Coordinates of C-alpha atoms (C1' of nucleotides) in Angstrom, one line a residue:
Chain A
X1 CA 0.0 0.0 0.0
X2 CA 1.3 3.4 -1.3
X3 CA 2.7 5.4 1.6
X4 CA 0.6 8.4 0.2
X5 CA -2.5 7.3 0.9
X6 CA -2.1 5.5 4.5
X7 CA 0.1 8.9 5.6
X8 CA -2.9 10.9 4.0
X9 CA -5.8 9.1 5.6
X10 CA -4.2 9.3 8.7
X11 CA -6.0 12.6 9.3
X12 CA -9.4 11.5 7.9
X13 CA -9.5 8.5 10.8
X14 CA -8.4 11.0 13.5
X15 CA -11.3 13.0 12.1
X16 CA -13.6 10.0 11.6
X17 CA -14.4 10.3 15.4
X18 CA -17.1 12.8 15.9
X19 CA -15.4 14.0 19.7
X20 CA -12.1 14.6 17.7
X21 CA -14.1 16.7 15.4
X22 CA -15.5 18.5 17.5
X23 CA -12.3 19.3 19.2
X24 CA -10.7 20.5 16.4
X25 CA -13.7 22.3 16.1
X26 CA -13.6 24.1 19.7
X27 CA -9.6 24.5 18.8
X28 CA -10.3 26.7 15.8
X29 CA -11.2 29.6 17.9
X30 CA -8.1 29.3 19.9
X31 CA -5.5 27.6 22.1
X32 CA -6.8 25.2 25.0
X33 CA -5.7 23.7 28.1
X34 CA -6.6 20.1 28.1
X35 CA -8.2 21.0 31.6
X36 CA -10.6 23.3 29.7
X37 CA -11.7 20.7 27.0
X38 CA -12.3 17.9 29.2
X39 CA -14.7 20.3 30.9
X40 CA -17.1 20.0 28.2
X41 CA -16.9 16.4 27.2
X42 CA -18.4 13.3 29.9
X43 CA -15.0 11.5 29.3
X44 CA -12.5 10.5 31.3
X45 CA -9.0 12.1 31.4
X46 CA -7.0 9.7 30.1
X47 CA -9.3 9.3 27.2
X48 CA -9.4 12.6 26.1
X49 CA -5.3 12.4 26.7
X50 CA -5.8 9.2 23.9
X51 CA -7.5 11.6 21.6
X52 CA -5.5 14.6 22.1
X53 CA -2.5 12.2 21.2
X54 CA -4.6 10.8 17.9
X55 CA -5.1 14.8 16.9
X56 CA -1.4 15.6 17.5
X57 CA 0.2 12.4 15.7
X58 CA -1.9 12.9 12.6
X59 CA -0.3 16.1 12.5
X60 CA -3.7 18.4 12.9
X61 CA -3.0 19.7 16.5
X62 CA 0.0 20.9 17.7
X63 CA 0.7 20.8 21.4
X64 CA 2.9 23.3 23.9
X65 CA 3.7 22.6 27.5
X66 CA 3.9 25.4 30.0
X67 CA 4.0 24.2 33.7
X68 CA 2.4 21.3 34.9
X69 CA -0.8 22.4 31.7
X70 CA -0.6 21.3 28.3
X71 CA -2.2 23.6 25.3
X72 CA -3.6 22.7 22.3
X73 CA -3.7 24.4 19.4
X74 CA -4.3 23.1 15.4
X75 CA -1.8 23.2 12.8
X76 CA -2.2 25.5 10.0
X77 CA 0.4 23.2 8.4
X78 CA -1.4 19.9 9.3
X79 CA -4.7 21.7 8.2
X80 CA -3.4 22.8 4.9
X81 CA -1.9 19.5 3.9
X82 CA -5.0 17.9 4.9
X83 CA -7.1 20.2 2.2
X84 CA -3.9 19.6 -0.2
X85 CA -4.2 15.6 0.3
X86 CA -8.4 16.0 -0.2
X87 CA -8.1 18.3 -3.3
X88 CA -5.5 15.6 -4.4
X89 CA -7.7 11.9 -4.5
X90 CA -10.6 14.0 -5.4
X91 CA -9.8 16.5 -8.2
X92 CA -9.9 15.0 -11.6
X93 CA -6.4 14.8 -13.3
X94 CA -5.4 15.0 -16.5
X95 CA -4.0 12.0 -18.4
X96 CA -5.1 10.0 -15.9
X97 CA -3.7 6.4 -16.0
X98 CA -5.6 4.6 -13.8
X99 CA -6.8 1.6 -15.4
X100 CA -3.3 0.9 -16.8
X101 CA -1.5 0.6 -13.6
X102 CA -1.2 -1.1 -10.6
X103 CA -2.7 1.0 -7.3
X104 CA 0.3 1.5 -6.1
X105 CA 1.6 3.7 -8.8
X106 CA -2.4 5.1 -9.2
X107 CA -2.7 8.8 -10.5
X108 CA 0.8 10.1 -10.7
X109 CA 1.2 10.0 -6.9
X110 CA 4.7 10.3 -5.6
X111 CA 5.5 8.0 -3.0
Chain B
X1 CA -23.8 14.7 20.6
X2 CA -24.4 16.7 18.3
X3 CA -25.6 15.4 14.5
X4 CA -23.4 18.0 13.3
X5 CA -20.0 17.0 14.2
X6 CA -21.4 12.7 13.3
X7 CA -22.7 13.8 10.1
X8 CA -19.5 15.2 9.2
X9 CA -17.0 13.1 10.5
X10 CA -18.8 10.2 8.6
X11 CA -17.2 11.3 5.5
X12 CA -14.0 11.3 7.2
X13 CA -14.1 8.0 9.0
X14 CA -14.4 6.7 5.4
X15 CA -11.9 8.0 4.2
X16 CA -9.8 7.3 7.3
X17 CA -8.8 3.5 5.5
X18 CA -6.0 3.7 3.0
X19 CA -7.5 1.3 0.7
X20 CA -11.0 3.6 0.1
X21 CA -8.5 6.7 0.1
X22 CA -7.2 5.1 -3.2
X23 CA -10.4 3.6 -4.1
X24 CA -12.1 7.8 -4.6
X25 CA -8.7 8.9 -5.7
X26 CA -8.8 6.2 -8.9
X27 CA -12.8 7.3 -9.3
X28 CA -11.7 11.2 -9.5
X29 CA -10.3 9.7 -12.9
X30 CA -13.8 9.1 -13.9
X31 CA -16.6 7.1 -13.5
X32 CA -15.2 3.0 -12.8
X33 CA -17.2 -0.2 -12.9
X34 CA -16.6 -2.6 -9.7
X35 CA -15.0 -5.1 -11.6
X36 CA -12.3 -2.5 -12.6
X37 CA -11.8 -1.4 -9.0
X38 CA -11.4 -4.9 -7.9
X39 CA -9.0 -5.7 -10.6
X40 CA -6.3 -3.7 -8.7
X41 CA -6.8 -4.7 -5.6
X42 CA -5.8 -8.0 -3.7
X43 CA -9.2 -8.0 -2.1
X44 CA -12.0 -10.6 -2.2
X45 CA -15.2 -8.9 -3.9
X46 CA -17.5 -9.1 -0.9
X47 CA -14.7 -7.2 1.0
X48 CA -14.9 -4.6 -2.3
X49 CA -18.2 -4.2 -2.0
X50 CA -18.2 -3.6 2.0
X51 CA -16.1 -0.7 0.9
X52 CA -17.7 0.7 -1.8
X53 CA -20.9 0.5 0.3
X54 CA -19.3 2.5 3.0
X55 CA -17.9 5.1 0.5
X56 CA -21.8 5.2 -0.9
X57 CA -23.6 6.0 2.3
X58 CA -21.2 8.7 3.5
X59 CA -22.3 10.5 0.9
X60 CA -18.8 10.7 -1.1
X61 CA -19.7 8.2 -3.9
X62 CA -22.8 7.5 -5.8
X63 CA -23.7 4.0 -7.6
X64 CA -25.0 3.3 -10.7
X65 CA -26.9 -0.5 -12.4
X66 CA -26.1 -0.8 -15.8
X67 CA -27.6 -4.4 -16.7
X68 CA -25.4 -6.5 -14.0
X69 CA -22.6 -4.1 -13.5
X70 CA -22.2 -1.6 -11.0
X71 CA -20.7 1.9 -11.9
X72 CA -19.3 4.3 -9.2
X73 CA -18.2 8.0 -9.8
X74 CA -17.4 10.4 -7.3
X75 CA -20.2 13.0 -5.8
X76 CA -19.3 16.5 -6.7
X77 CA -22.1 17.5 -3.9
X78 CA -20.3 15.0 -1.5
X79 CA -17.0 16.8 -2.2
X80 CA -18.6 20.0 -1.5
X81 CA -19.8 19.3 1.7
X82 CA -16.8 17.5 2.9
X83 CA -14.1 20.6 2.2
X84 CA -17.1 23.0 3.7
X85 CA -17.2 20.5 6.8
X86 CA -13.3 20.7 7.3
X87 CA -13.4 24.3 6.6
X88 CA -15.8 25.1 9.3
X89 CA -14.4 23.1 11.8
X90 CA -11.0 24.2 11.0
X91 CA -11.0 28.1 9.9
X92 CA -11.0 31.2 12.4
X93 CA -14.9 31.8 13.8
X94 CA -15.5 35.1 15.1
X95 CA -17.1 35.6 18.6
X96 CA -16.5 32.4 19.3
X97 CA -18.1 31.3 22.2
X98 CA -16.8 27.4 23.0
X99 CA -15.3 28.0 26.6
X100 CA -18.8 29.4 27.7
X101 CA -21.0 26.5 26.2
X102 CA -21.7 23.3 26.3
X103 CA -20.0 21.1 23.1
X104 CA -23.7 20.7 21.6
X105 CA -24.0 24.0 21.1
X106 CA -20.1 24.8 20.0
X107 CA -18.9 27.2 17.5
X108 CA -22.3 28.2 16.0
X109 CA -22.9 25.4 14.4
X110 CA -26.4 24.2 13.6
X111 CA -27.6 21.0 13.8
Chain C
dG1 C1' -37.2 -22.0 -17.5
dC2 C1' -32.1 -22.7 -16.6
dC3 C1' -27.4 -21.1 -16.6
dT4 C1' -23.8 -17.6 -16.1
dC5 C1' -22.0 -13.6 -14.5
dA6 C1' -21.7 -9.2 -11.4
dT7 C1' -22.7 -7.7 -7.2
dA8 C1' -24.7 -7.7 -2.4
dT9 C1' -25.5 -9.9 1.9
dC10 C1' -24.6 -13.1 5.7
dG11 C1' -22.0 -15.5 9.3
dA12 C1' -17.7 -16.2 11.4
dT13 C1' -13.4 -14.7 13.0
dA14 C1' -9.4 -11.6 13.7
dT15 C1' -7.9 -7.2 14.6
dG16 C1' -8.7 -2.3 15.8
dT17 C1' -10.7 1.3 18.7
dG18 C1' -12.9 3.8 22.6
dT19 C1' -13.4 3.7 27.3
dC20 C1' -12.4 3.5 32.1
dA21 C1' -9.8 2.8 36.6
dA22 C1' -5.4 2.6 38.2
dT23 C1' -0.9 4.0 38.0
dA24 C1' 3.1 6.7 36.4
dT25 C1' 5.3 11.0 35.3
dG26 C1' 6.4 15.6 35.7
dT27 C1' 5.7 20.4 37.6
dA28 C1' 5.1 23.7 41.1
dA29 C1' 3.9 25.0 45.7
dA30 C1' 4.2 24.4 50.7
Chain D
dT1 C1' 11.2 16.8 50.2
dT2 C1' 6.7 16.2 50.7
dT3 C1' 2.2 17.3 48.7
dA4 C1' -1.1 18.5 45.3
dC5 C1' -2.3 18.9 40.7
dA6 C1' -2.2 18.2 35.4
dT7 C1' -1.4 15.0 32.1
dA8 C1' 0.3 10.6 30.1
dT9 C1' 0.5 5.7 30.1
dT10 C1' -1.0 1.0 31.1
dG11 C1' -4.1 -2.9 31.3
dA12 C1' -8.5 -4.7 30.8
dC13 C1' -12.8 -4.9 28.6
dA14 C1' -16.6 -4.0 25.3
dC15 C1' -17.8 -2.9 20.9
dA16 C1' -16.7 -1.8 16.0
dT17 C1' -14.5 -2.9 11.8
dA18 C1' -12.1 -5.6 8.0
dT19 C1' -11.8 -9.7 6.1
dC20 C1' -13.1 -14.0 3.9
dG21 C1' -15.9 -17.9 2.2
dA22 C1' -20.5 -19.1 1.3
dT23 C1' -24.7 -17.9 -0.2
dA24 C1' -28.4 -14.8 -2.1
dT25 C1' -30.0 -11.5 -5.5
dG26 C1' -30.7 -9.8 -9.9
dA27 C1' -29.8 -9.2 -14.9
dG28 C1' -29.0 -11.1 -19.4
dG29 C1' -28.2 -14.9 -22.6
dC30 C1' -29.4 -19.6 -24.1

DNA sequence: GCCTCATATCGATATGTGTCAATATGTAAA
DNA sequence: TTTACATATTGACACATATCGATATGAGGC
């Protein structure tokens, strides 16, 4: 499997969780303390610490220690590669050769 | 939770597996027939079809019967509402008012 | 009608994911 | 150096998902 599409899905499963979307959601209007998310979710600490890691290793959430607190904030890297990858597998490309190869090598995609 | 934020993330969770990732990346190319689609793969067809039915009811694909064969093509509405879902979850809201409400009623949205 | 082919569905199983309580780590205050 | 607090990690469990073979459905062709 072509490294382009398991590194670029990466972010779609993080997102595929409607909690982590909606964190992402409350972290475009700013930096958070985990302490202040977990205040709005019925979850347990250490599972919003699993999906704070989820955000943060699929590149969509960056995060910055200060003290004994941990902010959150979202990547404006990780987002735009994210709408870079979408436009990418859904756009339709020219000279598209497809049916002739294998997926691996599927619509010019660099590996 | 709010139908908002699973609505959305449907799209996402599909496209959270590698294999469907390629799968709507080969269909941008143009409408396919399942056959084609499982010609590159080293899938059995029922697991195809578990696939394409999941890229189907997230909205992303739509399905057409042509005698006994099965075209897909991408859904240019589908794409839509995806890039608008990751933009408003992602982009800058103004008065943004997460830290004083409750995560149903986050960021404005609507449900 | 019967046969063949393309696709969908079902049942079983293995693996992955979300969740929590308990515990560990790491920071700052007393 | 204790103590308290914020966060991360671990282990266990329930549930979801991916996968396959087997079977069902449905459309032509004979």
């Amino acid at each position: 499997m072509d490294k382009f599409y398991i590194e670029g899905s990466r972010v779609f499963k993080a997102l595929g969780d409607p909690r982590r979307a909606m964190i992402v959601d409350m972290l475009s209007c700013g930096e958070l303390c985990a302490c202040m998310i977990l205040e709005k979710f019925a979850m347990s600490q250490s599972t919003l610490s699993h999906h704070m890691k989820l955000l943060c290793e699929c590149g969509l959430v960056v995060s910055r220690n200060e003290g004994k607190w941990t902010y959150y904030s979202l990547s404006a890297e990780g987002i735009a590669k994210t709408k870079q990858f979408f436009c990418d597998i859904t756009s339709n490309k020219e000279n598209c050769i497809c049916k002739e190869l294998n997926p691996d090598q599927c619509c010019n995609v660099n590996d």
